[in-house]
Amino acid sequence: MIFDWNSYWGLEDCMGPTTNLDYVQEVYDYYRAFYNRKVGVDMISKETDLQKYQIVVAPSMYINSPEMTTKIEKFVQNGGIFITDYMSGLADKDDNVYLGGYPGLLKNVLGLKYEETDALPFDQMHDLVSDGKIIGKGGLVCDLIQPQTAESLAHYSDEVFYQKNSVLTKNHFGKGFAYYAGVGWMIKLWTSL
């Protein structure tokens, strides 16, 4: 699992889309999911060689670079599984947002784009649906994802204005896969897929 200090600093006091972003909690939630399933986790930096791993998780990797994007693409092309989520890939090392749509330089490996993120009130959650069944809830932020080459694994429920927009995607890239979760505070979603 990548812990990125630059992403932490970039998100810690950000003013949008919500002030409720908590990078450390996001990393902890992923770590806890693996820990509860008795799966060992190495905490690594962006400088680590990814090729020795089967799965790399990069929670809210807000700060990205062309070099890191190439590293991730090579990792996935060679058969790795890359998992990331909302607020990832949006800005460079100077906190300048990449032009051309979101998720910035990660669009190719993730096989998706989105142009809008909705910030929810602190206590609001939306149902997440796969194959007609509610598989969890999500809140905090909700990306309105348009898959390009990615497969949609789940979408928002019919009750919200962005109904049927993808919320979880899987993109086949080379020999591997890249997953993207466009919502925060997922409850039960990862355990049901």
Coordinates of N, CA, C and O in Angstrom, one line a residue:
M1 N 0.8 -1.2 0.0 CA 0.0 0.0 0.0 C 0.9 1.2 0.0 O 1.8 1.3 0.8
I2 N 0.6 2.1 -0.9 CA 1.4 3.4 -1.0 C 0.9 4.4 0.0 O -0.3 4.7 0.0
F3 N 1.8 4.9 0.8 CA 1.5 6.0 1.7 C 2.3 7.2 1.1 O 3.5 7.1 1.1
D4 N 1.6 8.2 0.6 CA 2.3 9.3 -0.1 C 2.2 10.6 0.7 O 1.1 11.1 0.8
W5 N 3.3 11.0 1.2 CA 3.3 12.2 2.1 C 2.8 13.4 1.3 O 2.1 14.3 1.8
N6 N 3.2 13.6 0.0 CA 2.7 14.7 -0.8 C 1.2 14.7 -1.0 O 0.6 15.8 -0.9
S7 N 0.6 13.6 -1.2 CA -0.8 13.5 -1.3 C -1.5 13.9 0.1 O -2.5 14.6 0.1
Y8 N -0.9 13.4 1.2 CA -1.4 13.7 2.5 C -1.4 15.2 2.7 O -2.4 15.8 3.1
W9 N -0.3 15.8 2.4 CA -0.2 17.3 2.6 C -1.1 18.0 1.7 O -1.7 19.1 2.0
G10 N -1.3 17.5 0.4 CA -2.1 18.2 -0.5 C -3.6 18.1 -0.2 O -4.4 19.0 -0.5
L11 N -4.0 17.1 0.5 CA -5.4 16.9 0.9 C -5.7 17.3 2.3 O -6.9 17.6 2.6
E12 N -4.7 17.4 3.2 CA -5.0 17.7 4.6 C -5.8 18.9 4.8 O -6.8 18.9 5.6
D13 N -5.5 20.0 4.2 CA -6.2 21.2 4.4 C -6.9 21.7 3.2 O -7.1 22.9 3.0
C14 N -7.2 20.8 2.3 CA -7.8 21.3 1.0 C -9.2 21.8 1.3 O -9.9 21.4 2.2
M15 N -9.6 22.8 0.5 CA -10.9 23.4 0.7 C -12.0 22.8 -0.3 O -13.1 23.2 -0.2
G16 N -11.7 21.9 -1.1 CA -12.7 21.4 -2.0 C -12.3 20.0 -2.6 O -11.1 19.7 -2.6
P17 N -13.2 19.2 -2.9 CA -14.6 19.5 -2.9 C -15.3 19.4 -1.6 O -16.4 19.8 -1.4
T18 N -14.5 19.0 -0.5 CA -15.1 19.0 0.8 C -13.9 19.1 1.8 O -12.8 18.7 1.5
T19 N -14.2 19.7 3.0 CA -13.1 19.8 4.0 C -13.1 18.5 4.9 O -12.3 18.5 5.8
N20 N -13.9 17.5 4.6 CA -13.9 16.3 5.4 C -13.0 15.2 4.9 O -13.0 14.1 5.4
L21 N -12.1 15.5 3.9 CA -11.2 14.5 3.4 C -10.2 14.2 4.5 O -9.7 15.1 5.2
D22 N -9.9 12.9 4.7 CA -9.0 12.5 5.7 C -8.1 11.4 5.1 O -8.4 10.2 5.1
Y23 N -6.9 11.8 4.6 CA -6.0 10.8 3.9 C -5.6 9.7 4.8 O -5.6 8.5 4.4
V24 N -5.2 10.0 6.0 CA -4.8 8.9 6.9 C -5.9 7.9 7.2 O -5.6 6.7 7.2
Q25 N -7.1 8.4 7.4 CA -8.2 7.5 7.6 C -8.5 6.6 6.4 O -8.8 5.4 6.5
E26 N -8.3 7.2 5.2 CA -8.5 6.4 4.0 C -7.5 5.3 3.9 O -7.8 4.1 3.6
V27 N -6.2 5.6 4.2 CA -5.2 4.5 4.2 C -5.5 3.5 5.2 O -5.4 2.3 5.0
Y28 N -5.9 3.9 6.4 CA -6.2 3.0 7.5 C -7.4 2.1 7.1 O -7.4 0.9 7.4
D29 N -8.4 2.6 6.5 CA -9.6 1.8 6.1 C -9.2 0.7 5.1 O -9.6 -0.5 5.3
Y30 N -8.3 1.0 4.2 CA -7.8 -0.1 3.3 C -7.0 -1.1 4.0 O -7.1 -2.3 3.9
Y31 N -6.1 -0.6 4.9 CA -5.2 -1.5 5.7 C -6.1 -2.4 6.5 O -5.8 -3.6 6.6
R32 N -7.1 -1.8 7.2 CA -8.0 -2.6 8.0 C -8.7 -3.7 7.2 O -8.8 -4.9 7.7
A33 N -9.1 -3.4 6.0 CA -9.8 -4.4 5.2 C -8.9 -5.6 4.9 O -9.3 -6.8 5.0
F34 N -7.6 -5.4 4.6 CA -6.6 -6.5 4.4 C -6.3 -7.2 5.7 O -6.3 -8.4 5.8
Y35 N -6.1 -6.4 6.8 CA -5.7 -7.0 8.1 C -6.8 -7.9 8.6 O -6.6 -9.0 9.1
N36 N -8.1 -7.5 8.4 CA -9.2 -8.3 8.9 C -9.3 -9.6 8.1 O -9.9 -10.6 8.6
R37 N -8.7 -9.7 6.9 CA -8.7 -10.9 6.1 C -7.4 -11.7 6.2 O -7.1 -12.5 5.4
K38 N -6.6 -11.2 7.2 CA -5.3 -11.8 7.4 C -4.3 -11.8 6.2 O -3.6 -12.7 6.0
V39 N -4.4 -10.7 5.5 CA -3.5 -10.4 4.3 C -2.4 -9.4 4.7 O -2.8 -8.3 5.2
G40 N -1.2 -9.8 4.6 CA -0.1 -9.0 5.0 C 0.0 -7.8 4.1 O -0.3 -7.9 2.9
V41 N 0.4 -6.6 4.6 CA 0.5 -5.4 3.8 C 1.8 -4.7 4.1 O 2.2 -4.5 5.2
D42 N 2.5 -4.4 3.0 CA 3.7 -3.6 3.1 C 3.3 -2.1 2.9 O 2.6 -1.8 1.9
M43 N 3.7 -1.2 3.7 CA 3.5 0.2 3.5 C 4.7 0.7 2.7 O 5.9 0.5 3.2
I44 N 4.5 1.2 1.5 CA 5.6 1.6 0.7 C 5.4 3.1 0.2 O 4.4 3.7 0.4
S45 N 6.5 3.6 -0.4 CA 6.5 4.9 -0.9 C 6.3 4.8 -2.5 O 6.5 3.7 -3.0
K46 N 6.2 5.9 -3.1 CA 6.1 5.9 -4.6 C 7.5 5.5 -5.2 O 7.5 5.1 -6.4
E47 N 8.5 5.6 -4.4 CA 9.9 5.3 -5.0 C 10.1 3.8 -5.0 O 11.1 3.3 -5.6
T48 N 9.3 3.0 -4.3 CA 9.4 1.6 -4.2 C 9.2 0.9 -5.6 O 8.4 1.3 -6.4
D49 N 10.0 -0.2 -5.9 CA 9.8 -1.0 -7.1 C 8.5 -1.7 -7.0 O 8.3 -2.6 -6.1
L50 N 7.5 -1.4 -7.8 CA 6.2 -2.1 -7.7 C 6.2 -3.5 -8.3 O 5.3 -4.3 -7.9
Q51 N 7.2 -3.8 -9.1 CA 7.1 -5.1 -9.8 C 7.2 -6.3 -8.9 O 6.8 -7.4 -9.3
K52 N 7.7 -6.2 -7.7 CA 7.7 -7.3 -6.8 C 6.4 -7.6 -6.1 O 6.3 -8.6 -5.3
Y53 N 5.4 -6.8 -6.4 CA 4.1 -7.0 -5.7 C 3.1 -7.5 -6.7 O 3.2 -7.3 -7.9
Q54 N 2.0 -8.2 -6.3 CA 0.9 -8.6 -7.1 C -0.2 -7.6 -7.1 O -0.9 -7.4 -8.1
I55 N -0.4 -6.9 -6.0 CA -1.4 -5.9 -5.8 C -0.8 -4.6 -5.2 O 0.0 -4.7 -4.2
V56 N -1.1 -3.5 -5.8 CA -0.7 -2.2 -5.2 C -1.9 -1.4 -5.0 O -2.7 -1.2 -5.9
V57 N -2.1 -0.9 -3.8 CA -3.2 0.0 -3.5 C -2.7 1.4 -3.2 O -1.7 1.6 -2.5
A58 N -3.3 2.4 -3.9 CA -2.8 3.8 -3.7 C -4.0 4.6 -3.3 O -4.7 5.3 -4.2
P59 N -4.4 4.6 -2.0 CA -5.6 5.4 -1.6 C -5.4 6.9 -1.9 O -4.4 7.5 -1.5
S60 N -6.4 7.5 -2.4 CA -6.4 9.0 -2.7 C -5.1 9.5 -3.0 O -4.6 10.5 -2.4
M61 N -4.5 9.0 -4.1 CA -3.1 9.4 -4.5 C -3.3 10.7 -5.3 O -3.1 10.7 -6.5
Y62 N -3.6 11.8 -4.6 CA -3.9 13.1 -5.2 C -2.7 13.6 -6.1 O -2.9 14.1 -7.2
I63 N -1.5 13.5 -5.6 CA -0.4 14.0 -6.3 C 0.2 12.9 -7.1 O 0.5 11.8 -6.7
N64 N 0.4 13.2 -8.4 CA 0.9 12.2 -9.4 C 1.9 12.9 -10.3 O 2.0 14.1 -10.4
S65 N 2.6 12.1 -11.0 CA 3.6 12.6 -12.0 C 3.6 11.7 -13.2 O 3.1 10.5 -13.2
P66 N 4.2 12.2 -14.3 CA 4.3 11.3 -15.5 C 5.1 10.1 -15.2 O 4.8 9.0 -15.7
E67 N 6.2 10.2 -14.4 CA 7.0 9.1 -14.0 C 6.2 8.0 -13.2 O 6.4 6.8 -13.5
M68 N 5.4 8.5 -12.3 CA 4.6 7.5 -11.5 C 3.6 6.9 -12.3 O 3.3 5.7 -12.2
T69 N 3.0 7.6 -13.2 CA 2.0 7.0 -14.1 C 2.6 5.9 -15.0 O 2.1 4.9 -15.1
T70 N 3.8 6.2 -15.5 CA 4.5 5.2 -16.3 C 4.8 3.9 -15.5 O 4.7 2.8 -15.9
K71 N 5.2 4.2 -14.2 CA 5.5 3.0 -13.3 C 4.3 2.2 -13.1 O 4.3 1.0 -13.1
I72 N 3.1 2.9 -12.8 CA 1.9 2.1 -12.6 C 1.4 1.4 -13.9 O 1.0 0.2 -13.8
E73 N 1.5 2.1 -15.0 CA 1.1 1.4 -16.3 C 2.0 0.2 -16.5 O 1.5 -0.9 -16.9
K74 N 3.3 0.3 -16.3 CA 4.2 -0.9 -16.5 C 3.8 -2.0 -15.5 O 3.7 -3.2 -15.9
F75 N 3.5 -1.7 -14.3 CA 3.1 -2.7 -13.3 C 1.9 -3.4 -13.7 O 1.8 -4.6 -13.7
V76 N 0.9 -2.7 -14.2 CA -0.4 -3.3 -14.6 C -0.2 -4.1 -15.9 O -0.7 -5.2 -16.0
Q77 N 0.5 -3.5 -16.8 CA 0.8 -4.2 -18.1 C 1.4 -5.6 -17.9 O 1.2 -6.5 -18.6
N78 N 2.3 -5.7 -16.9 CA 3.0 -6.9 -16.5 C 2.2 -7.9 -15.7 O 2.7 -8.9 -15.2
G79 N 0.9 -7.6 -15.4 CA 0.1 -8.5 -14.7 C -0.3 -8.1 -13.3 O -1.0 -8.8 -12.6
G80 N 0.1 -6.9 -12.9 CA -0.3 -6.5 -11.5 C -1.7 -6.0 -11.4 O -2.3 -5.7 -12.5
I81 N -2.2 -5.8 -10.2 CA -3.5 -5.3 -9.9 C -3.3 -4.0 -9.2 O -2.6 -4.0 -8.1
F82 N -3.8 -2.9 -9.7 CA -3.7 -1.6 -9.1 C -5.1 -1.1 -8.7 O -6.0 -1.2 -9.4
I83 N -5.1 -0.6 -7.4 CA -6.4 -0.2 -6.9 C -6.2 1.2 -6.4 O -5.3 1.5 -5.6
T84 N -7.1 2.1 -6.8 CA -7.1 3.5 -6.3 C -8.5 4.0 -6.2 O -9.5 3.3 -6.6
D85 N -8.7 5.2 -5.8 CA -10.0 5.8 -5.6 C -10.1 7.3 -5.8 O -9.1 7.9 -6.3
Y86 N -11.1 7.8 -5.3 CA -11.4 9.3 -5.5 C -10.2 10.1 -5.1 O -9.4 9.8 -4.3
M87 N -10.2 11.3 -5.8 CA -9.1 12.3 -5.6 C -7.8 11.8 -6.1 O -6.8 12.5 -5.9
S88 N -7.7 10.7 -6.8 CA -6.3 10.2 -7.2 C -6.0 10.8 -8.6 O -6.8 10.9 -9.5
G89 N -4.7 11.1 -8.7 CA -4.1 11.5 -10.0 C -4.4 12.9 -10.5 O -4.2 13.2 -11.6
L90 N -5.0 13.7 -9.6 CA -5.5 15.0 -10.1 C -4.5 16.1 -10.2 O -4.7 17.0 -11.1
A91 N -3.4 16.1 -9.4 CA -2.5 17.2 -9.4 C -1.0 16.8 -9.5 O -0.7 15.7 -9.2
D92 N -0.2 17.8 -10.0 CA 1.2 17.5 -10.0 C 1.9 17.9 -8.7 O 1.2 18.3 -7.7
K93 N 3.2 17.8 -8.6 CA 3.9 18.0 -7.4 C 3.8 19.4 -6.8 O 4.0 19.6 -5.6
D94 N 3.4 20.3 -7.6 CA 3.2 21.7 -7.2 C 1.7 22.0 -6.9 O 1.3 23.2 -6.7
D95 N 0.9 21.0 -6.9 CA -0.6 21.1 -6.6 C -1.3 21.8 -7.7 O -2.4 22.4 -7.4
N96 N -0.8 21.7 -8.9 CA -1.5 22.2 -10.1 C -2.3 21.1 -10.7 O -1.8 20.0 -11.0
V97 N -3.6 21.3 -10.9 CA -4.5 20.2 -11.4 C -4.1 20.0 -12.9 O -3.9 20.9 -13.7
Y98 N -4.1 18.7 -13.3 CA -3.8 18.3 -14.7 C -5.0 18.7 -15.5 O -6.1 18.5 -15.1
L99 N -4.7 19.3 -16.7 CA -5.8 19.7 -17.6 C -6.2 18.5 -18.4 O -5.5 17.5 -18.6
G100 N -7.4 18.5 -19.0 CA -7.9 17.4 -19.9 C -8.8 16.5 -19.2 O -9.1 15.4 -19.8
G101 N -9.3 16.7 -18.1 CA -10.3 15.8 -17.4 C -9.6 15.0 -16.3 O -8.4 14.9 -16.2
Y102 N -10.5 14.4 -15.6 CA -10.0 13.6 -14.4 C -10.2 12.1 -14.8 O -11.0 11.7 -15.6
P103 N -9.4 11.3 -14.2 CA -8.4 11.4 -13.2 C -6.9 11.7 -13.7 O -6.0 11.1 -13.3
G104 N -6.9 12.8 -14.4 CA -5.5 13.3 -14.9 C -4.8 12.2 -15.7 O -5.3 11.6 -16.6
L105 N -3.5 12.0 -15.4 CA -2.7 11.1 -16.1 C -3.0 9.6 -15.9 O -2.6 8.8 -16.7
L106 N -3.9 9.3 -15.0 CA -4.3 7.9 -14.7 C -5.5 7.5 -15.6 O -5.9 6.3 -15.5
K107 N -6.0 8.4 -16.5 CA -7.1 8.0 -17.3 C -6.9 6.8 -18.2 O -7.8 5.9 -18.3
N108 N -5.7 6.6 -18.7 CA -5.4 5.5 -19.6 C -5.4 4.2 -18.9 O -6.1 3.2 -19.3
V109 N -4.7 4.1 -17.8 CA -4.6 2.8 -17.1 C -5.9 2.4 -16.4 O -6.3 1.3 -16.3
L110 N -6.7 3.5 -16.0 CA -8.0 3.2 -15.3 C -9.1 3.0 -16.3 O -10.2 2.5 -15.9
G111 N -8.9 3.5 -17.5 CA -9.9 3.3 -18.6 C -11.2 4.1 -18.3 O -12.3 3.6 -18.7
L112 N -11.1 5.3 -17.7 CA -12.3 6.0 -17.4 C -12.0 7.5 -17.4 O -10.9 7.9 -17.5
K113 N -13.1 8.3 -17.4 CA -12.9 9.7 -17.2 C -14.1 10.2 -16.3 O -15.1 9.5 -16.3
Y114 N -14.0 11.3 -15.7 CA -15.1 12.0 -15.1 C -14.9 13.5 -15.1 O -13.7 13.9 -15.1
E115 N -15.9 14.2 -15.1 CA -15.8 15.6 -15.2 C -16.4 16.3 -14.0 O -16.3 17.5 -13.8
E116 N -17.1 15.5 -13.1 CA -17.7 16.1 -12.0 C -17.6 15.2 -10.7 O -17.7 14.0 -10.8
T117 N -17.4 15.9 -9.6 CA -17.4 15.2 -8.3 C -18.4 15.9 -7.4 O -18.3 17.2 -7.3
D118 N -19.3 15.2 -6.8 CA -20.3 15.8 -5.9 C -19.8 15.5 -4.5 O -19.5 14.4 -4.1
A119 N -19.8 16.6 -3.7 CA -19.5 16.5 -2.3 C -20.7 16.4 -1.5 O -21.7 17.1 -1.7
L120 N -20.8 15.4 -0.6 CA -22.0 15.1 0.2 C -21.9 15.7 1.6 O -20.8 15.8 2.1
P121 N -23.0 16.0 2.2 CA -23.0 16.4 3.6 C -22.4 15.3 4.4 O -22.5 14.1 4.0
F122 N -21.8 15.6 5.5 CA -21.1 14.7 6.4 C -21.8 13.4 6.7 O -21.3 12.3 6.7
D123 N -23.1 13.5 6.9 CA -23.9 12.3 7.3 C -24.7 11.7 6.2 O -25.5 10.8 6.5
Q124 N -24.5 12.0 5.0 CA -25.3 11.5 3.9 C -24.6 10.3 3.2 O -23.4 10.5 2.9
M125 N -25.3 9.3 2.9 CA -24.7 8.1 2.2 C -25.7 7.8 1.0 O -26.9 8.0 1.1
H126 N -25.1 7.2 0.0 CA -25.9 6.7 -1.2 C -25.7 5.2 -1.3 O -24.6 4.7 -1.1
D127 N -26.8 4.5 -1.7 CA -26.7 3.1 -2.0 C -25.9 2.8 -3.3 O -26.0 3.6 -4.2
L128 N -25.1 1.8 -3.3 CA -24.3 1.4 -4.4 C -24.8 0.0 -4.9 O -25.1 -0.9 -4.1
V129 N -25.0 -0.1 -6.2 CA -25.8 -1.2 -6.8 C -24.9 -2.0 -7.8 O -24.2 -1.3 -8.6
S130 N -25.0 -3.3 -7.7 CA -24.4 -4.2 -8.7 C -25.3 -5.3 -9.1 O -25.9 -5.9 -8.1
D131 N -25.6 -5.5 -10.3 CA -26.5 -6.6 -10.8 C -27.9 -6.5 -10.1 O -28.4 -7.5 -9.7
G132 N -28.3 -5.2 -9.9 CA -29.7 -5.0 -9.3 C -29.7 -5.1 -7.8 O -30.8 -5.0 -7.2
K133 N -28.6 -5.4 -7.1 CA -28.6 -5.6 -5.7 C -27.8 -4.5 -5.0 O -26.7 -4.1 -5.5
I134 N -28.2 -4.0 -3.9 CA -27.5 -3.0 -3.1 C -26.3 -3.8 -2.5 O -26.5 -4.7 -1.7
I135 N -25.1 -3.3 -2.8 CA -23.9 -4.0 -2.2 C -23.2 -3.2 -1.2 O -22.2 -3.7 -0.7
G136 N -23.6 -2.0 -1.0 CA -23.0 -1.2 0.0 C -23.5 0.3 0.0 O -24.4 0.5 -0.7
K137 N -22.8 1.1 0.7 CA -23.1 2.5 0.7 C -21.9 3.3 0.6 O -20.8 2.8 1.0
G138 N -22.0 4.5 0.1 CA -20.8 5.4 -0.1 C -21.2 6.8 0.2 O -22.4 7.2 0.0
G139 N -20.2 7.6 0.6 CA -20.5 9.0 0.9 C -19.3 9.8 0.7 O -18.3 9.4 0.1
L140 N -19.2 11.0 1.3 CA -18.1 12.0 1.3 C -18.1 12.6 0.0 O -18.4 13.8 -0.2
V141 N -17.6 11.9 -1.1 CA -17.5 12.4 -2.4 C -18.0 11.4 -3.4 O -17.8 10.2 -3.1
C142 N -18.6 11.8 -4.5 CA -19.1 10.8 -5.5 C -18.7 11.3 -6.8 O -19.2 12.3 -7.3
D143 N -17.8 10.6 -7.5 CA -17.4 10.9 -8.8 C -18.4 10.4 -9.8 O -19.0 9.3 -9.6
L144 N -18.7 11.2 -10.8 CA -19.7 10.8 -11.9 C -18.9 10.2 -13.0 O -18.5 10.9 -14.0
I145 N -18.6 8.9 -13.0 CA -17.6 8.2 -13.8 C -18.3 7.8 -15.1 O -19.4 7.3 -15.2
Q146 N -17.5 8.0 -16.2 CA -17.9 7.5 -17.5 C -16.8 6.5 -18.0 O -15.7 7.0 -18.3
P147 N -17.1 5.2 -17.9 CA -16.1 4.3 -18.3 C -15.8 4.4 -19.8 O -16.7 4.7 -20.6
Q148 N -14.5 4.3 -20.1 CA -14.1 4.4 -21.5 C -13.8 2.9 -22.0 O -14.5 2.4 -22.7
T149 N -12.7 2.3 -21.4 CA -12.4 0.9 -21.7 C -12.7 0.1 -20.5 O -12.7 -1.1 -20.6
A150 N -13.0 0.7 -19.4 CA -13.2 0.0 -18.1 C -14.6 -0.6 -18.1 O -15.6 -0.1 -18.7
E151 N -14.8 -1.7 -17.3 CA -16.0 -2.3 -17.1 C -16.6 -1.7 -15.8 O -15.9 -1.6 -14.8
S152 N -17.9 -1.4 -15.8 CA -18.6 -0.9 -14.6 C -19.0 -2.1 -13.7 O -19.7 -2.9 -14.2
L153 N -18.5 -2.1 -12.5 CA -18.8 -3.1 -11.5 C -20.0 -2.8 -10.6 O -20.7 -3.6 -10.1
A154 N -20.2 -1.5 -10.4 CA -21.3 -1.0 -9.6 C -21.6 0.5 -10.0 O -20.8 1.2 -10.6
H155 N -22.8 0.9 -9.7 CA -23.3 2.2 -10.0 C -24.1 2.8 -8.8 O -24.4 2.1 -7.9
Y156 N -24.4 4.1 -8.9 CA -25.2 4.7 -7.8 C -26.6 4.2 -8.0 O -27.1 4.0 -9.1
S157 N -27.4 4.3 -7.0 CA -28.8 3.8 -7.0 C -29.6 4.8 -7.8 O -29.2 6.0 -8.1
D158 N -30.8 4.5 -8.1 CA -31.8 5.3 -8.9 C -32.2 6.5 -8.1 O -32.8 7.4 -8.7
E159 N -32.0 6.6 -6.8 CA -32.6 7.6 -6.0 C -31.8 9.0 -6.0 O -32.3 9.9 -5.5
V160 N -30.7 9.0 -6.7 CA -29.9 10.2 -6.7 C -29.8 10.8 -8.1 O -30.0 10.1 -9.1
F161 N -29.5 12.1 -8.2 CA -29.6 12.7 -9.5 C -28.5 12.2 -10.5 O -28.6 12.3 -11.7
Y162 N -27.5 11.5 -10.0 CA -26.5 10.9 -10.9 C -26.7 9.4 -11.0 O -25.7 8.6 -11.1
Q163 N -27.9 9.0 -10.9 CA -28.2 7.6 -11.0 C -27.6 6.9 -12.2 O -27.4 7.6 -13.3
K164 N -27.2 5.7 -12.0 CA -26.7 4.9 -13.1 C -25.2 5.3 -13.5 O -24.6 4.6 -14.3
N165 N -24.7 6.3 -12.9 CA -23.3 6.6 -13.2 C -22.4 5.6 -12.5 O -22.8 5.2 -11.3
S166 N -21.4 5.1 -13.1 CA -20.5 4.1 -12.5 C -19.9 4.7 -11.2 O -19.5 5.8 -11.1
V167 N -19.7 3.8 -10.2 CA -19.0 4.1 -9.0 C -17.8 3.2 -8.7 O -16.8 3.6 -8.1
L168 N -17.8 2.1 -9.3 CA -16.6 1.1 -9.2 C -16.4 0.5 -10.6 O -17.3 0.0 -11.2
T169 N -15.1 0.6 -11.0 CA -14.7 0.1 -12.3 C -13.5 -0.8 -12.3 O -12.7 -0.8 -11.3
K170 N -13.4 -1.6 -13.3 CA -12.3 -2.6 -13.5 C -11.8 -2.4 -14.9 O -12.6 -2.6 -15.8
N171 N -10.6 -2.1 -15.1 CA -10.0 -2.0 -16.5 C -8.9 -3.0 -16.7 O -8.0 -3.1 -16.0
H172 N -9.1 -3.8 -17.8 CA -8.1 -4.7 -18.2 C -7.1 -3.9 -19.0 O -7.4 -3.3 -20.0
F173 N -5.8 -4.0 -18.5 CA -4.8 -3.2 -19.1 C -3.5 -4.1 -19.2 O -2.9 -4.4 -18.2
G174 N -3.2 -4.5 -20.5 CA -2.1 -5.4 -20.6 C -2.5 -6.7 -20.0 O -3.6 -7.2 -20.3
K175 N -1.6 -7.3 -19.2 CA -1.9 -8.6 -18.5 C -2.6 -8.4 -17.1 O -2.9 -9.4 -16.5
G176 N -2.8 -7.1 -16.7 CA -3.3 -6.9 -15.4 C -4.6 -6.1 -15.4 O -5.3 -5.9 -16.4
F177 N -5.0 -5.6 -14.2 CA -6.2 -4.9 -14.0 C -6.0 -3.7 -13.1 O -5.2 -3.7 -12.2
A178 N -6.8 -2.6 -13.4 CA -6.8 -1.4 -12.6 C -8.2 -1.2 -12.1 O -9.1 -1.1 -12.9
Y179 N -8.4 -1.0 -10.8 CA -9.7 -0.8 -10.2 C -9.8 0.7 -9.7 O -8.8 1.2 -9.2
Y180 N -11.0 1.2 -9.8 CA -11.2 2.6 -9.4 C -12.5 2.7 -8.6 O -13.5 2.2 -9.1
A181 N -12.5 3.2 -7.4 CA -13.7 3.5 -6.6 C -13.9 5.0 -6.6 O -13.1 5.7 -6.0
G182 N -15.0 5.5 -7.1 CA -15.2 6.9 -7.2 C -16.1 7.4 -6.1 O -16.8 8.4 -6.3
V183 N -16.0 6.8 -4.9 CA -16.8 7.3 -3.8 C -16.0 7.0 -2.5 O -15.2 6.1 -2.4
G184 N -16.3 7.9 -1.5 CA -15.6 7.7 -0.2 C -16.5 7.0 0.7 O -17.7 6.7 0.5
W185 N -15.9 6.6 1.8 CA -16.6 5.9 2.9 C -17.4 4.7 2.5 O -18.6 4.6 2.8
M186 N -16.9 3.9 1.7 CA -17.6 2.7 1.2 C -17.8 1.7 2.4 O -16.9 1.4 3.1
I187 N -19.0 1.2 2.5 CA -19.3 0.3 3.5 C -19.7 -1.0 2.8 O -20.7 -1.0 2.0
K188 N -19.1 -2.1 3.0 CA -19.4 -3.4 2.5 C -19.1 -3.6 1.1 O -19.1 -4.7 0.6
L189 N -18.7 -2.6 0.3 CA -18.5 -2.7 -1.1 C -17.4 -3.7 -1.5 O -17.6 -4.7 -2.2
W190 N -16.2 -3.5 -0.9 CA -15.0 -4.3 -1.3 C -15.2 -5.7 -0.9 O -14.7 -6.6 -1.5
T191 N -15.9 -6.0 0.2 CA -16.0 -7.4 0.7 C -17.0 -8.2 -0.2 O -17.0 -9.4 -0.1
S192 N -17.9 -7.5 -0.9 CA -18.9 -8.2 -1.7 C -18.5 -8.5 -3.1 O -19.2 -9.2 -3.8
L193 N -17.4 -8.0 -3.5 CA -17.0 -8.2 -4.9 C -15.8 -9.2 -5.0 O -15.1 -9.4 -4.1

